[in-house]
C-alpha positions as MATLAB code, in Angstrom:
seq = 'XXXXXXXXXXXXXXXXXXXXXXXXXXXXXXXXXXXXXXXXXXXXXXXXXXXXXXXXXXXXXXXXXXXXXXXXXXXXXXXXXXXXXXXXXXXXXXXXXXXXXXXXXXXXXXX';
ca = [
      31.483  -29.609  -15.853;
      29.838  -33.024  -14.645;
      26.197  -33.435  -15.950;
      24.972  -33.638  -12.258;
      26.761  -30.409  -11.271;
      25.086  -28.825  -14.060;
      21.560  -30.078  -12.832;
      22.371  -29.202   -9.272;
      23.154  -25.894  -10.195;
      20.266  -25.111  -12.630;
      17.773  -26.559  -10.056;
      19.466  -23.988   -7.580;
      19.497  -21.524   -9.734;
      16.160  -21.928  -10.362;
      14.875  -22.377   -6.817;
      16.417  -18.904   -5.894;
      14.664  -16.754   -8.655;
      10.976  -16.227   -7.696;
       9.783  -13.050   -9.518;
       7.266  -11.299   -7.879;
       4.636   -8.702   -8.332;
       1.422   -7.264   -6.974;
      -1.004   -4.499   -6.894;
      -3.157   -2.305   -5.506;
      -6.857   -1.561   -4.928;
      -8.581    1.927   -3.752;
     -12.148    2.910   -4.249;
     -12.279    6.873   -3.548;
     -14.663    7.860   -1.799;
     -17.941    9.687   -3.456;
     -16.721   12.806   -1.776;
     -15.289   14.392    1.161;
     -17.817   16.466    3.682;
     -16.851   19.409    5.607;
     -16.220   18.701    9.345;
     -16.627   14.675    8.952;
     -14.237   12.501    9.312;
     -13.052   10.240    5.321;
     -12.037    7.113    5.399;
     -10.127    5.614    2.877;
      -9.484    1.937    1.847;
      -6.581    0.302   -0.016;
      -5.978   -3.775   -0.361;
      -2.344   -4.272   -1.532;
      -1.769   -8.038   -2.793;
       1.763   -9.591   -4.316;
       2.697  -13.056   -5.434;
       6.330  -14.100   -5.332;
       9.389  -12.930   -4.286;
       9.311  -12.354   -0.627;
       7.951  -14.410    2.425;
       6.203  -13.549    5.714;
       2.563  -11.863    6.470;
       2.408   -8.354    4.319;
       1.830   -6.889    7.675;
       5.517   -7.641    8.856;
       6.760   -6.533    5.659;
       5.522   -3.087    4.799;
       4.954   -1.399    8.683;
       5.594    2.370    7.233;
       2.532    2.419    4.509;
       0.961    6.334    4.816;
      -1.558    8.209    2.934;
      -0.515   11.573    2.404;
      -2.960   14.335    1.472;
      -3.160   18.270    1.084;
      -5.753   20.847    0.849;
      -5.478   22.941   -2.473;
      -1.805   23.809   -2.156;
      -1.124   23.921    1.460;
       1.184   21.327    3.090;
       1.426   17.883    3.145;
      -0.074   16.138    5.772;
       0.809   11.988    6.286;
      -1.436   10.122    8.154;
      -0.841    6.354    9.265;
      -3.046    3.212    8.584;
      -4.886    0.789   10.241;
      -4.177   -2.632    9.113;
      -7.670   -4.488    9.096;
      -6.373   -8.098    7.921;
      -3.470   -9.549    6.322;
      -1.857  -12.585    5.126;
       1.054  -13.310    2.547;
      -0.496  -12.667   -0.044;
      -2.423   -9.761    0.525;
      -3.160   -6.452    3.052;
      -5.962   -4.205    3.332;
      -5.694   -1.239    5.542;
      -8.141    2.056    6.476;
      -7.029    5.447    6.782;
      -8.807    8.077    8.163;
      -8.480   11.930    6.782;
      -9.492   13.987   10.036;
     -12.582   16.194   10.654;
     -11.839   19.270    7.527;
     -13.055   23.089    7.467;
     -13.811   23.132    3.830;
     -14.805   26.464    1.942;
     -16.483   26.251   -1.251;
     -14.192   25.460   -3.874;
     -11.795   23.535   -1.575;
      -9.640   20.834   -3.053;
      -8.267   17.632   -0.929;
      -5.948   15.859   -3.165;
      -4.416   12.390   -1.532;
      -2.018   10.746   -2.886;
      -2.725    6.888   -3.610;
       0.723    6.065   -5.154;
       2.347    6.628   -1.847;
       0.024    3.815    0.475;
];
């Protein structure tokens, strides 16, 4: 192989592998009152692989949640600002008849 082949196909080699990653931010809330509506906050942020406003790229992003054992509900978010770098969005757990001794668990992992 040519030296300038080999150059020409390291530097394209090179430009196509852009490793990516990211993460995610969520402050729960201090606690979840009977009858009131919860809103929830995550900011999702990546770096490499991939191009295009997060908002474009991830449109199916749910928070699902339960009450003690009983059935999973998903609710949709709200995105509040984006760019390509980063997302946050609001969700919003609806108005809740708690008893005493109630549990809402939410599941973060699946924003």
């Amino acid at each position: 192989m040519k030296p300038l082949t080999f150059l020409l196909l390291l530097f394209f080699l090179a430009g196509c592998y852009r490793p990516g990653g990211g993460g995610t931010v969520h402050n729960p809330p201090d606690g979840i009152v009977s009858n009131h509506p919860t809103d929830l906050a995550v900011a999702f942020s990546v770096w490499g692989a991939g191009s295009g406003r997060l908002d474009r790229r991830y449109t199916d992003v749910v928070c699902q949640y339960q009450i003690n054992d009983s059935e999973l509900h998903r609710l949709p978010g709200t995105v509040e600002n984006a760019s390509e770098s980063a997302m946050r969005m609001k969700f919003v757990i609806p108005p809740l008849d708690l008893k005493e001794g109630d549990k809402v668990i939410y599941d973060s992992s699946s924003f």
